[in-house]
Amino acid sequence: MARPRSKIDITCQISKCSYYLKEDGKDIVKRGKNRAGHQQYFCKHCNSWFVETANTPLYHKHLPLDEIILICKLLVEKLGIRAIERATGHHRDTICRLLEDFAIHAEVLTQFLLKDVELTPFEVDELWSTVKKNKRELSVSSPE
Ligand SMILES: [Zn+2]
């Protein structure tokens, strides 16, 4: 008899999979960790690998989760990028990149903020207005 599988609270992150982000009927197994220490998963429907941070702002990020959560919280407090730079010791470019990723991953991130960072819906709204404001300032100060 097969070893009982531990409960997996992740859905397939491969967009072409018919079980993409679907909870019901998913067939996902854990398969070790990658070099960054992130859990890797394998979807048996699409025969694809993905890591736990796929499709989240944490994907390809070197900042530890704690630090990202701290930056989120400071942003909610309406601290400016430079103030956060001083408070956390992270370069403002790092914080700006995080903000850009937030904008790209807005929907997934909202869920992450509510669940993992435990912000209230009101605080999440505040954060989004900060992201929008900073994005405007970024595009004014650095034309490409
Ligand atoms: Zn899949």
Coordinates of C-alpha atoms and ligand atoms in Angstrom, one line a residue:
M1 CA 0.0 0.0 0.0
A2 CA 1.2 3.5 -0.9
R3 CA 2.5 5.7 1.9
P4 CA -0.3 8.1 2.9
R5 CA 0.4 11.5 1.5
S6 CA 0.6 14.5 3.8
K7 CA -1.9 17.2 3.1
I8 CA -0.7 19.6 0.5
D9 CA -2.1 23.1 0.6
I10 CA -0.9 24.2 -2.7
T11 CA -2.6 24.0 -6.1
C12 CA -0.9 23.6 -9.5
Q13 CA 0.9 26.7 -10.6
I14 CA 1.4 25.8 -14.2
S15 CA -1.0 28.0 -16.2
K16 CA -1.5 25.6 -19.0
C17 CA -2.5 22.8 -16.7
S18 CA -6.2 21.9 -16.6
Y19 CA -5.9 21.9 -12.8
Y20 CA -4.2 25.3 -12.6
L21 CA -5.0 26.8 -9.2
K22 CA -7.8 24.2 -8.7
E23 CA -8.2 22.6 -5.4
D24 CA -10.7 19.9 -6.3
G25 CA -9.2 16.9 -8.0
K26 CA -5.6 18.1 -7.8
D27 CA -2.9 15.5 -7.7
I28 CA 0.3 17.1 -6.4
V29 CA 3.2 15.5 -4.6
K30 CA 6.2 17.0 -2.7
R31 CA 9.5 16.4 -4.3
G32 CA 12.4 17.7 -2.2
K33 CA 13.7 21.2 -2.0
N34 CA 15.7 23.4 -4.4
R35 CA 19.0 25.1 -3.7
A36 CA 17.2 28.1 -2.2
G37 CA 15.5 25.8 0.3
H38 CA 12.0 26.2 -1.2
Q39 CA 9.8 23.1 -1.3
Q40 CA 9.4 21.7 -4.8
Y41 CA 6.1 20.1 -6.0
F42 CA 5.2 17.9 -8.9
C43 CA 1.8 18.0 -10.5
K44 CA 0.7 14.6 -11.8
H45 CA -1.9 16.1 -14.2
C46 CA 0.5 18.1 -16.2
N47 CA 3.7 16.3 -15.2
S48 CA 5.3 19.6 -14.3
W49 CA 7.5 20.7 -11.4
F50 CA 7.1 24.0 -9.6
V51 CA 8.3 25.5 -6.4
E52 CA 6.2 26.8 -3.5
T53 CA 6.9 30.4 -4.4
A54 CA 5.8 30.1 -8.0
N55 CA 3.4 32.9 -9.0
T56 CA 4.0 34.8 -5.8
P57 CA 6.1 37.9 -5.3
L58 CA 8.5 35.7 -3.5
Y59 CA 9.5 33.8 -6.6
H60 CA 13.2 34.4 -7.4
K61 CA 13.5 36.6 -4.4
H62 CA 16.5 36.5 -2.2
L63 CA 14.9 38.5 0.6
P64 CA 13.7 36.2 3.4
L65 CA 9.9 36.1 4.0
D66 CA 10.3 37.9 7.3
E67 CA 11.9 40.9 5.7
I68 CA 9.3 41.0 3.0
I69 CA 6.6 41.0 5.6
L70 CA 8.4 43.7 7.5
I71 CA 8.6 45.9 4.4
C72 CA 4.9 45.3 3.8
K73 CA 4.1 46.5 7.2
L74 CA 6.2 49.6 7.0
L75 CA 4.6 50.4 3.6
V76 CA 1.2 50.2 5.3
E77 CA 2.5 52.7 7.9
K78 CA 3.0 55.0 4.9
L79 CA 6.8 55.2 5.3
G80 CA 8.6 56.3 2.2
I81 CA 11.0 54.2 0.3
R82 CA 14.0 56.0 1.8
A83 CA 12.6 55.7 5.4
I84 CA 12.2 52.0 4.8
E85 CA 15.7 51.8 3.5
R86 CA 17.0 53.3 6.7
A87 CA 14.7 51.1 8.9
T88 CA 15.5 47.8 7.3
G89 CA 18.9 48.3 5.8
H90 CA 17.8 47.1 2.4
H91 CA 18.7 49.2 -0.6
R92 CA 15.9 51.3 -2.0
D93 CA 16.3 49.6 -5.4
T94 CA 15.4 46.3 -3.6
I95 CA 12.4 47.8 -2.1
C96 CA 11.3 49.4 -5.4
R97 CA 11.7 46.0 -7.2
L98 CA 9.5 44.5 -4.5
L99 CA 6.9 47.2 -5.1
E100 CA 6.9 46.5 -8.8
D101 CA 6.5 42.9 -8.2
F102 CA 3.6 43.6 -5.9
A103 CA 1.9 45.5 -8.8
I104 CA 2.4 42.6 -11.2
H105 CA 1.2 40.0 -8.7
A106 CA -1.6 42.2 -7.2
E107 CA -4.2 39.6 -7.0
V108 CA -2.2 36.7 -5.6
L109 CA -0.5 39.1 -3.2
T110 CA -3.7 40.4 -1.8
Q111 CA -4.4 36.9 -0.6
F112 CA -0.9 36.5 0.8
L113 CA -1.2 39.8 2.7
L114 CA -4.5 38.9 4.2
K115 CA -3.5 35.4 5.1
D116 CA 0.2 35.3 5.8
V117 CA 0.9 38.9 6.9
E118 CA -2.5 39.1 8.5
L119 CA -3.3 42.6 7.3
T120 CA -6.9 43.8 7.4
P121 CA -8.6 44.5 4.0
F122 CA -8.4 48.2 4.9
E123 CA -4.6 47.9 5.4
V124 CA -4.2 46.1 2.1
D125 CA -6.1 49.0 0.3
E126 CA -3.7 51.4 2.0
L127 CA -0.7 49.4 0.7
W128 CA -2.1 49.4 -2.8
S129 CA -2.4 53.1 -2.8
T130 CA 1.2 53.4 -1.7
V131 CA 2.3 51.1 -4.5
K132 CA 0.4 53.1 -7.1
K133 CA 1.8 56.4 -5.8
N134 CA 5.4 55.1 -5.8
K135 CA 4.9 53.6 -9.2
R136 CA 4.0 57.0 -10.5
E137 CA 7.0 58.6 -8.9
L138 CA 9.2 55.9 -10.2
S139 CA 8.1 56.4 -13.8
V140 CA 8.5 60.2 -13.5
S141 CA 12.0 60.0 -12.0
S142 CA 13.4 57.2 -14.2
P143 CA 12.2 57.4 -17.8
E144 CA 13.2 54.4 -19.9
Ligands
ZN1 ZN -0.6 20.8 -13.2

